[in-house]
Amino acid sequence: MSVSMQQISNSKQSWLVPLICLFAGGALIGISTNLAKYAVAVGLTPLAFLFWALMGAAIILLAAALLRHQPPPLSARSFEYYFVAALVSVAGANLLLFSAIPHVGAGFVALIISLPPLLTYLGALMMRIEPFTVMRACGVVAALIGVGVLAAHKFSAPEASVFWIVVALCGPVLLAIGNIYRTLRWPDDASPTALAPGMLIASVLLLGMMGLVPGFSVTVPLGELLPLGLILLQACVFAGQFLLLFLLQKTGGPVLLSLLGSVGAVVGVPVAVFLQGESPPEGLILGASLIALGIALVTWGGVKMAAEPLREPKEQS
């Protein structure tokens, strides 16, 4: 039995959507880290900036879901999903990363968001979500080594703040946990359009409760247009970023999803250097090259995995 051209075309198209989501979503992550640094420069605290930007993104995505007649599901399983995913994937991870940016730089944070691939891949293998393939494993390791080269230089810098570097490194750990959790606990028959606003609303509620703790606040300077405009811009970035995240989660799986940070690093570092005036990280060329190689290997490995079922009927005939 031969494989038809239509089947081959469908296989290629099935990987076109994840790739578009990967590169577009990663680019938005790179932009987001730089906006977070600029927000601190104009007087916004990381908590306030994150709270109001996520609220704006939640409103945008909720409106889009309602227009598509796909409201967030309200079952007990869905509420568990929203709040756990919000804690590890959005509120917790982003608060750690945004808080560390003023101390370690937007470029470094953009780079370490590339760390989740190895943790996600190992978790996916242990839970048998992802079959082991040499090509994808090599890709994940290559991306990890690329980030490791850059992180090692950061630790060795004389002005390095070890505390904030460690705080920043905790962010990717939470992101990797979130990648696995969202895959395992995805509510039945729920669409990405419906789940994204539910997770963001839960994130806003968690951050709002943190804002009630003494020493924390979500207040913003209402008399100035620049901070408000920056929050609105970040809300739009978050809306696109998290919608693409859920689409990629559904179509590409947890390991391809984890490479969002690698793409974010490739975009975020140049923005930090050329627009924010940060010094280029040492080892940038080697690190970025390894990250790009890792993305290529994991992506191509996924394409080959998708094509294997198409070849099986031919082998059985």
mmCIF file of C-alpha atoms in Angstrom:
data_model
loop_
_atom_site.group_PDB
_atom_site.id
_atom_site.type_symbol
_atom_site.label_atom_id
_atom_site.label_comp_id
_atom_site.label_asym_id
_atom_site.label_seq_id
_atom_site.Cartn_x
_atom_site.Cartn_y
_atom_site.Cartn_z
ATOM 1 C CA MET A 1 0.000 0.000 0.000
ATOM 2 C CA SER A 2 1.568 3.297 -1.068
ATOM 3 C CA VAL A 3 1.352 6.603 0.714
ATOM 4 C CA SER A 4 -0.726 9.142 -1.205
ATOM 5 C CA MET A 5 0.439 12.661 -1.950
ATOM 6 C CA GLN A 6 -2.517 13.922 0.112
ATOM 7 C CA GLN A 7 -1.248 12.037 3.177
ATOM 8 C CA ILE A 8 2.246 13.481 2.736
ATOM 9 C CA SER A 9 0.777 16.947 2.304
ATOM 10 C CA ASN A 10 -1.310 16.548 5.454
ATOM 11 C CA SER A 11 1.766 15.389 7.382
ATOM 12 C CA LYS A 12 3.707 18.466 6.327
ATOM 13 C CA GLN A 13 0.786 20.752 7.121
ATOM 14 C CA SER A 14 0.449 19.152 10.560
ATOM 15 C CA TRP A 15 3.909 20.474 11.397
ATOM 16 C CA LEU A 16 3.467 23.864 9.734
ATOM 17 C CA VAL A 17 1.108 25.121 12.474
ATOM 18 C CA PRO A 18 3.394 24.073 15.383
ATOM 19 C CA LEU A 19 6.409 25.691 13.703
ATOM 20 C CA ILE A 20 4.564 28.968 13.158
ATOM 21 C CA CYS A 21 3.402 28.903 16.788
ATOM 22 C CA LEU A 22 6.942 28.099 17.960
ATOM 23 C CA PHE A 23 8.658 30.978 16.197
ATOM 24 C CA ALA A 24 5.895 33.554 16.699
ATOM 25 C CA GLY A 25 5.398 32.638 20.367
ATOM 26 C CA GLY A 26 9.140 32.578 21.033
ATOM 27 C CA ALA A 27 9.532 36.017 19.484
ATOM 28 C CA LEU A 28 6.840 37.383 21.811
ATOM 29 C CA ILE A 29 8.666 35.886 24.822
ATOM 30 C CA GLY A 30 11.856 37.665 23.770
ATOM 31 C CA ILE A 31 9.965 40.950 23.481
ATOM 32 C CA SER A 32 8.229 40.372 26.829
ATOM 33 C CA THR A 33 11.485 40.069 28.802
ATOM 34 C CA ASN A 34 12.690 43.375 27.405
ATOM 35 C CA LEU A 35 9.403 45.126 28.140
ATOM 36 C CA ALA A 36 9.677 43.914 31.747
ATOM 37 C CA LYS A 37 13.065 45.590 32.135
ATOM 38 C CA TYR A 38 11.790 48.826 30.626
ATOM 39 C CA ALA A 39 8.756 48.742 32.948
ATOM 40 C CA VAL A 40 11.009 48.839 36.007
ATOM 41 C CA ALA A 41 12.862 51.798 34.491
ATOM 42 C CA VAL A 42 9.620 53.806 34.269
ATOM 43 C CA GLY A 43 8.616 53.114 37.861
ATOM 44 C CA LEU A 44 6.483 49.963 37.692
ATOM 45 C CA THR A 45 7.133 47.127 40.149
ATOM 46 C CA PRO A 46 7.397 43.609 38.638
ATOM 47 C CA LEU A 47 4.254 42.512 40.507
ATOM 48 C CA ALA A 48 2.159 45.488 39.392
ATOM 49 C CA PHE A 49 3.354 45.243 35.792
ATOM 50 C CA LEU A 50 2.665 41.512 35.644
ATOM 51 C CA PHE A 51 -0.737 41.782 37.389
ATOM 52 C CA TRP A 52 -2.220 44.465 35.150
ATOM 53 C CA ALA A 53 -0.691 43.123 31.935
ATOM 54 C CA LEU A 54 -2.097 39.665 32.643
ATOM 55 C CA MET A 55 -5.484 41.172 33.449
ATOM 56 C CA GLY A 56 -5.497 42.933 30.085
ATOM 57 C CA ALA A 57 -4.442 39.737 28.304
ATOM 58 C CA ALA A 58 -7.145 37.755 30.115
ATOM 59 C CA ILE A 59 -9.808 40.240 28.974
ATOM 60 C CA ILE A 60 -8.565 40.074 25.362
ATOM 61 C CA LEU A 61 -8.505 36.275 25.263
ATOM 62 C CA LEU A 62 -11.816 35.913 27.108
ATOM 63 C CA ALA A 63 -13.488 38.210 24.603
ATOM 64 C CA ALA A 64 -11.997 36.206 21.724
ATOM 65 C CA ALA A 65 -13.175 32.931 23.281
ATOM 66 C CA LEU A 66 -16.706 34.225 23.764
ATOM 67 C CA LEU A 67 -16.848 35.510 20.186
ATOM 68 C CA ARG A 68 -15.875 32.017 19.017
ATOM 69 C CA HIS A 69 -18.525 30.516 21.328
ATOM 70 C CA GLN A 70 -15.787 28.676 23.242
ATOM 71 C CA PRO A 71 -16.059 29.945 26.832
ATOM 72 C CA PRO A 72 -13.651 28.537 29.443
ATOM 73 C CA PRO A 73 -15.069 25.297 30.904
ATOM 74 C CA LEU A 74 -16.199 25.595 34.524
ATOM 75 C CA SER A 75 -15.845 22.024 35.797
ATOM 76 C CA ALA A 76 -13.882 21.064 38.914
ATOM 77 C CA ARG A 77 -11.184 19.533 36.692
ATOM 78 C CA SER A 78 -10.902 22.774 34.734
ATOM 79 C CA PHE A 79 -10.552 24.923 37.863
ATOM 80 C CA GLU A 80 -7.760 22.670 39.103
ATOM 81 C CA TYR A 81 -6.099 23.021 35.707
ATOM 82 C CA TYR A 82 -6.414 26.813 35.657
ATOM 83 C CA PHE A 83 -4.951 27.420 39.106
ATOM 84 C CA VAL A 84 -2.127 24.872 39.054
ATOM 85 C CA ALA A 85 -1.102 25.860 35.533
ATOM 86 C CA ALA A 86 -1.349 29.539 36.517
ATOM 87 C CA LEU A 87 0.846 29.033 39.575
ATOM 88 C CA VAL A 88 3.697 27.196 37.852
ATOM 89 C CA SER A 89 3.461 28.449 34.270
ATOM 90 C CA VAL A 90 2.425 32.080 34.627
ATOM 91 C CA ALA A 91 2.257 33.759 38.036
ATOM 92 C CA GLY A 92 5.160 31.971 39.739
ATOM 93 C CA ALA A 93 7.568 31.648 36.830
ATOM 94 C CA ASN A 94 7.023 35.140 35.411
ATOM 95 C CA LEU A 95 7.163 36.846 38.810
ATOM 96 C CA LEU A 96 10.546 35.239 39.507
ATOM 97 C CA LEU A 97 11.867 36.127 36.064
ATOM 98 C CA PHE A 98 10.493 39.684 35.999
ATOM 99 C CA SER A 99 11.863 40.344 39.499
ATOM 100 C CA ALA A 100 15.318 39.123 38.492
ATOM 101 C CA ILE A 101 15.545 41.138 35.272
ATOM 102 C CA PRO A 102 16.659 44.436 36.886
ATOM 103 C CA HIS A 103 19.511 42.561 38.627
ATOM 104 C CA VAL A 104 20.747 40.140 35.948
ATOM 105 C CA GLY A 105 19.583 41.803 32.732
ATOM 106 C CA ALA A 106 16.884 41.103 30.163
ATOM 107 C CA GLY A 107 19.373 39.354 27.885
ATOM 108 C CA PHE A 108 20.332 36.789 30.521
ATOM 109 C CA VAL A 109 16.699 36.071 31.426
ATOM 110 C CA ALA A 110 15.854 35.674 27.740
ATOM 111 C CA LEU A 111 18.648 33.107 27.545
ATOM 112 C CA ILE A 112 17.792 31.004 30.587
ATOM 113 C CA ILE A 113 14.193 30.616 29.440
ATOM 114 C CA SER A 114 15.829 28.165 27.019
ATOM 115 C CA LEU A 115 16.603 25.797 29.916
ATOM 116 C CA PRO A 116 13.214 23.980 30.149
ATOM 117 C CA PRO A 117 13.822 21.655 27.140
ATOM 118 C CA LEU A 118 16.033 19.191 29.018
ATOM 119 C CA LEU A 119 13.832 19.133 32.110
ATOM 120 C CA THR A 120 10.697 18.812 29.993
ATOM 121 C CA TYR A 121 12.203 16.083 27.841
ATOM 122 C CA LEU A 122 13.364 14.064 30.849
ATOM 123 C CA GLY A 123 9.958 14.448 32.505
ATOM 124 C CA ALA A 124 8.150 13.502 29.306
ATOM 125 C CA LEU A 125 10.315 10.389 28.948
ATOM 126 C CA MET A 126 9.777 9.350 32.569
ATOM 127 C CA MET A 127 6.016 9.728 32.228
ATOM 128 C CA ARG A 128 6.005 8.097 28.802
ATOM 129 C CA ILE A 129 4.475 11.108 27.137
ATOM 130 C CA GLU A 130 7.342 11.373 24.661
ATOM 131 C CA PRO A 131 9.081 8.378 22.992
ATOM 132 C CA PHE A 132 12.869 8.473 23.062
ATOM 133 C CA THR A 133 14.571 9.388 19.794
ATOM 134 C CA VAL A 134 18.278 10.039 19.423
ATOM 135 C CA MET A 135 17.775 13.053 17.150
ATOM 136 C CA ARG A 136 15.401 14.896 19.489
ATOM 137 C CA ALA A 137 17.530 14.045 22.521
ATOM 138 C CA CYS A 138 20.613 15.463 20.786
ATOM 139 C CA GLY A 139 18.654 18.582 19.887
ATOM 140 C CA VAL A 140 17.560 19.178 23.464
ATOM 141 C CA VAL A 141 21.096 18.613 24.761
ATOM 142 C CA ALA A 142 22.532 20.982 22.138
ATOM 143 C CA ALA A 143 20.110 23.735 23.150
ATOM 144 C CA LEU A 144 20.906 23.142 26.807
ATOM 145 C CA ILE A 145 24.662 23.298 26.226
ATOM 146 C CA GLY A 146 24.187 26.543 24.308
ATOM 147 C CA VAL A 147 22.429 28.134 27.247
ATOM 148 C CA GLY A 148 24.941 26.568 29.648
ATOM 149 C CA VAL A 149 27.824 28.259 27.844
ATOM 150 C CA LEU A 150 26.162 31.639 28.236
ATOM 151 C CA ALA A 151 25.099 31.019 31.858
ATOM 152 C CA ALA A 152 28.632 29.961 32.839
ATOM 153 C CA HIS A 153 30.003 33.268 31.589
ATOM 154 C CA LYS A 154 27.320 35.109 33.575
ATOM 155 C CA PHE A 155 28.246 33.334 36.817
ATOM 156 C CA SER A 156 31.936 34.133 36.315
ATOM 157 C CA ALA A 157 31.351 37.867 35.798
ATOM 158 C CA PRO A 158 32.780 40.033 38.641
ATOM 159 C CA GLU A 159 29.503 41.926 39.154
ATOM 160 C CA ALA A 160 27.356 38.787 39.130
ATOM 161 C CA SER A 161 24.599 38.589 41.780
ATOM 162 C CA VAL A 162 24.489 34.906 42.677
ATOM 163 C CA PHE A 163 21.190 35.259 44.562
ATOM 164 C CA TRP A 164 19.332 36.800 41.644
ATOM 165 C CA ILE A 165 20.925 34.406 39.163
ATOM 166 C CA VAL A 166 19.580 31.498 41.241
ATOM 167 C CA VAL A 167 16.157 33.176 41.509
ATOM 168 C CA ALA A 168 16.100 33.596 37.741
ATOM 169 C CA LEU A 169 17.110 29.958 37.208
ATOM 170 C CA CYS A 170 14.119 28.812 39.287
ATOM 171 C CA GLY A 171 11.808 30.284 36.633
ATOM 172 C CA PRO A 172 12.702 27.734 33.924
ATOM 173 C CA VAL A 173 12.198 24.896 36.430
ATOM 174 C CA LEU A 174 8.609 26.041 36.996
ATOM 175 C CA LEU A 175 8.095 26.431 33.252
ATOM 176 C CA ALA A 176 9.233 22.855 32.641
ATOM 177 C CA ILE A 177 6.879 21.571 35.356
ATOM 178 C CA GLY A 178 4.090 23.545 33.733
ATOM 179 C CA ASN A 179 4.813 22.032 30.307
ATOM 180 C CA ILE A 180 4.380 18.526 31.688
ATOM 181 C CA TYR A 181 1.390 19.350 33.895
ATOM 182 C CA ARG A 182 -0.604 21.022 31.136
ATOM 183 C CA THR A 183 -0.061 18.032 28.858
ATOM 184 C CA LEU A 184 -1.064 15.457 31.477
ATOM 185 C CA ARG A 185 -4.073 17.328 32.841
ATOM 186 C CA TRP A 186 -5.482 18.935 29.690
ATOM 187 C CA PRO A 187 -9.282 18.917 30.223
ATOM 188 C CA ASP A 188 -11.125 16.626 27.842
ATOM 189 C CA ASP A 189 -12.436 18.227 24.652
ATOM 190 C CA ALA A 190 -11.306 21.712 25.719
ATOM 191 C CA SER A 191 -9.875 23.980 23.037
ATOM 192 C CA PRO A 192 -6.749 26.151 23.439
ATOM 193 C CA THR A 193 -8.937 29.230 22.881
ATOM 194 C CA ALA A 194 -11.078 28.291 25.887
ATOM 195 C CA LEU A 195 -8.283 27.280 28.279
ATOM 196 C CA ALA A 196 -5.913 30.225 27.808
ATOM 197 C CA PRO A 197 -8.181 32.913 29.331
ATOM 198 C CA GLY A 198 -9.110 30.605 32.228
ATOM 199 C CA MET A 199 -5.431 30.180 33.131
ATOM 200 C CA LEU A 200 -4.759 33.912 32.886
ATOM 201 C CA ILE A 201 -7.772 34.808 35.051
ATOM 202 C CA ALA A 202 -6.493 32.365 37.686
ATOM 203 C CA SER A 203 -3.056 34.020 37.447
ATOM 204 C CA VAL A 204 -4.570 37.447 38.037
ATOM 205 C CA LEU A 205 -6.397 36.179 41.125
ATOM 206 C CA LEU A 206 -3.193 34.638 42.543
ATOM 207 C CA LEU A 207 -1.153 37.789 41.926
ATOM 208 C CA GLY A 208 -3.964 39.944 43.325
ATOM 209 C CA MET A 209 -3.866 37.985 46.568
ATOM 210 C CA MET A 210 -0.109 38.458 46.707
ATOM 211 C CA GLY A 211 -0.660 42.190 46.296
ATOM 212 C CA LEU A 212 -2.570 42.181 49.598
ATOM 213 C CA VAL A 213 0.525 40.967 51.478
ATOM 214 C CA PRO A 214 2.362 43.780 53.330
ATOM 215 C CA GLY A 215 5.321 44.953 51.296
ATOM 216 C CA PHE A 216 3.720 44.095 47.947
ATOM 217 C CA SER A 217 1.470 46.268 45.831
ATOM 218 C CA VAL A 218 -0.198 46.275 42.423
ATOM 219 C CA THR A 219 -0.693 50.057 42.278
ATOM 220 C CA VAL A 220 0.483 51.953 39.206
ATOM 221 C CA PRO A 221 1.113 55.684 38.608
ATOM 222 C CA LEU A 222 -2.174 56.685 36.958
ATOM 223 C CA GLY A 223 -1.050 60.224 36.159
ATOM 224 C CA GLU A 224 1.515 59.102 33.588
ATOM 225 C CA LEU A 225 0.729 57.734 30.140
ATOM 226 C CA LEU A 226 3.974 55.820 29.545
ATOM 227 C CA PRO A 227 3.480 53.155 32.270
ATOM 228 C CA LEU A 228 -0.158 52.654 31.200
ATOM 229 C CA GLY A 229 0.845 52.363 27.552
ATOM 230 C CA LEU A 230 3.550 49.874 28.465
ATOM 231 C CA ILE A 231 1.042 47.743 30.407
ATOM 232 C CA LEU A 232 -1.340 47.786 27.429
ATOM 233 C CA LEU A 233 1.460 46.734 25.075
ATOM 234 C CA GLN A 234 2.508 43.916 27.405
ATOM 235 C CA ALA A 235 -1.133 42.800 27.670
ATOM 236 C CA CYS A 236 -1.274 42.396 23.889
ATOM 237 C CA VAL A 237 2.062 40.537 23.907
ATOM 238 C CA PHE A 238 0.843 38.224 26.680
ATOM 239 C CA ALA A 239 -2.441 37.567 24.846
ATOM 240 C CA GLY A 240 -0.609 36.439 21.730
ATOM 241 C CA GLN A 241 2.071 34.590 23.684
ATOM 242 C CA PHE A 242 -0.264 32.455 25.779
ATOM 243 C CA LEU A 243 -2.695 31.728 22.954
ATOM 244 C CA LEU A 244 0.215 30.498 20.833
ATOM 245 C CA LEU A 245 1.521 28.547 23.828
ATOM 246 C CA PHE A 246 -1.736 26.595 24.114
ATOM 247 C CA LEU A 247 -1.939 26.043 20.360
ATOM 248 C CA LEU A 248 1.618 24.707 20.349
ATOM 249 C CA GLN A 249 0.881 22.563 23.416
ATOM 250 C CA LYS A 250 -2.017 20.939 21.566
ATOM 251 C CA THR A 251 -0.344 20.507 18.164
ATOM 252 C CA GLY A 252 3.357 20.048 18.931
ATOM 253 C CA GLY A 253 3.621 18.342 22.332
ATOM 254 C CA PRO A 254 5.536 19.292 25.496
ATOM 255 C CA VAL A 255 9.094 19.027 24.136
ATOM 256 C CA LEU A 256 8.549 21.215 21.090
ATOM 257 C CA LEU A 257 6.655 23.571 23.400
ATOM 258 C CA SER A 258 9.672 23.851 25.693
ATOM 259 C CA LEU A 259 11.729 25.264 22.796
ATOM 260 C CA LEU A 260 9.676 28.461 22.920
ATOM 261 C CA GLY A 261 12.289 29.786 25.316
ATOM 262 C CA SER A 262 15.104 28.974 22.914
ATOM 263 C CA VAL A 263 13.461 31.054 20.211
ATOM 264 C CA GLY A 264 12.796 33.743 22.811
ATOM 265 C CA ALA A 265 16.515 33.837 23.591
ATOM 266 C CA VAL A 266 17.457 34.312 19.943
ATOM 267 C CA VAL A 267 15.030 37.258 19.735
ATOM 268 C CA GLY A 268 15.368 38.705 23.245
ATOM 269 C CA VAL A 269 19.153 38.962 23.442
ATOM 270 C CA PRO A 270 19.611 41.166 20.336
ATOM 271 C CA VAL A 271 16.750 43.398 21.502
ATOM 272 C CA ALA A 272 18.409 43.758 24.918
ATOM 273 C CA VAL A 273 21.761 44.567 23.315
ATOM 274 C CA PHE A 274 20.707 46.975 20.574
ATOM 275 C CA LEU A 275 17.651 48.651 22.128
ATOM 276 C CA GLN A 276 18.303 48.393 25.884
ATOM 277 C CA GLY A 277 22.050 49.068 25.728
ATOM 278 C CA GLU A 278 23.098 45.848 27.499
ATOM 279 C CA SER A 279 26.508 44.361 26.800
ATOM 280 C CA PRO A 280 26.422 41.298 24.542
ATOM 281 C CA PRO A 281 26.734 38.134 26.650
ATOM 282 C CA GLU A 282 30.112 36.431 26.342
ATOM 283 C CA GLY A 283 29.940 33.289 24.250
ATOM 284 C CA LEU A 284 26.849 34.582 22.430
ATOM 285 C CA ILE A 285 27.790 33.252 18.974
ATOM 286 C CA LEU A 286 28.574 29.719 20.211
ATOM 287 C CA GLY A 287 25.567 29.624 22.542
ATOM 288 C CA ALA A 288 23.087 30.930 19.969
ATOM 289 C CA SER A 289 24.436 28.536 17.322
ATOM 290 C CA LEU A 290 23.926 25.535 19.615
ATOM 291 C CA ILE A 291 20.410 26.732 20.479
ATOM 292 C CA ALA A 292 19.564 27.040 16.777
ATOM 293 C CA LEU A 293 20.981 23.554 16.143
ATOM 294 C CA GLY A 294 18.875 22.174 18.979
ATOM 295 C CA ILE A 295 15.688 23.691 17.569
ATOM 296 C CA ALA A 296 16.456 22.239 14.135
ATOM 297 C CA LEU A 297 17.116 18.712 15.482
ATOM 298 C CA VAL A 298 14.052 18.593 17.718
ATOM 299 C CA THR A 299 11.822 19.958 14.954
ATOM 300 C CA TRP A 300 13.149 17.597 12.295
ATOM 301 C CA GLY A 301 12.908 14.677 14.715
ATOM 302 C CA GLY A 302 9.263 15.531 15.273
ATOM 303 C CA VAL A 303 8.606 15.655 11.518
ATOM 304 C CA LYS A 304 10.135 12.196 11.122
ATOM 305 C CA MET A 305 8.024 10.845 14.003
ATOM 306 C CA ALA A 306 4.884 12.248 12.353
ATOM 307 C CA ALA A 307 5.817 10.617 9.041
ATOM 308 C CA GLU A 308 6.453 7.145 10.495
ATOM 309 C CA PRO A 309 2.741 6.123 10.706
ATOM 310 C CA LEU A 310 2.461 6.973 7.020
ATOM 311 C CA ARG A 311 5.182 4.472 6.166
ATOM 312 C CA GLU A 312 3.789 1.593 8.252
ATOM 313 C CA PRO A 313 1.008 0.545 5.811
ATOM 314 C CA LYS A 314 3.582 0.274 3.028
ATOM 315 C CA GLU A 315 5.803 -1.963 5.135
ATOM 316 C CA GLN A 316 2.853 -4.228 6.005
ATOM 317 C CA SER A 317 1.723 -4.690 2.405
#
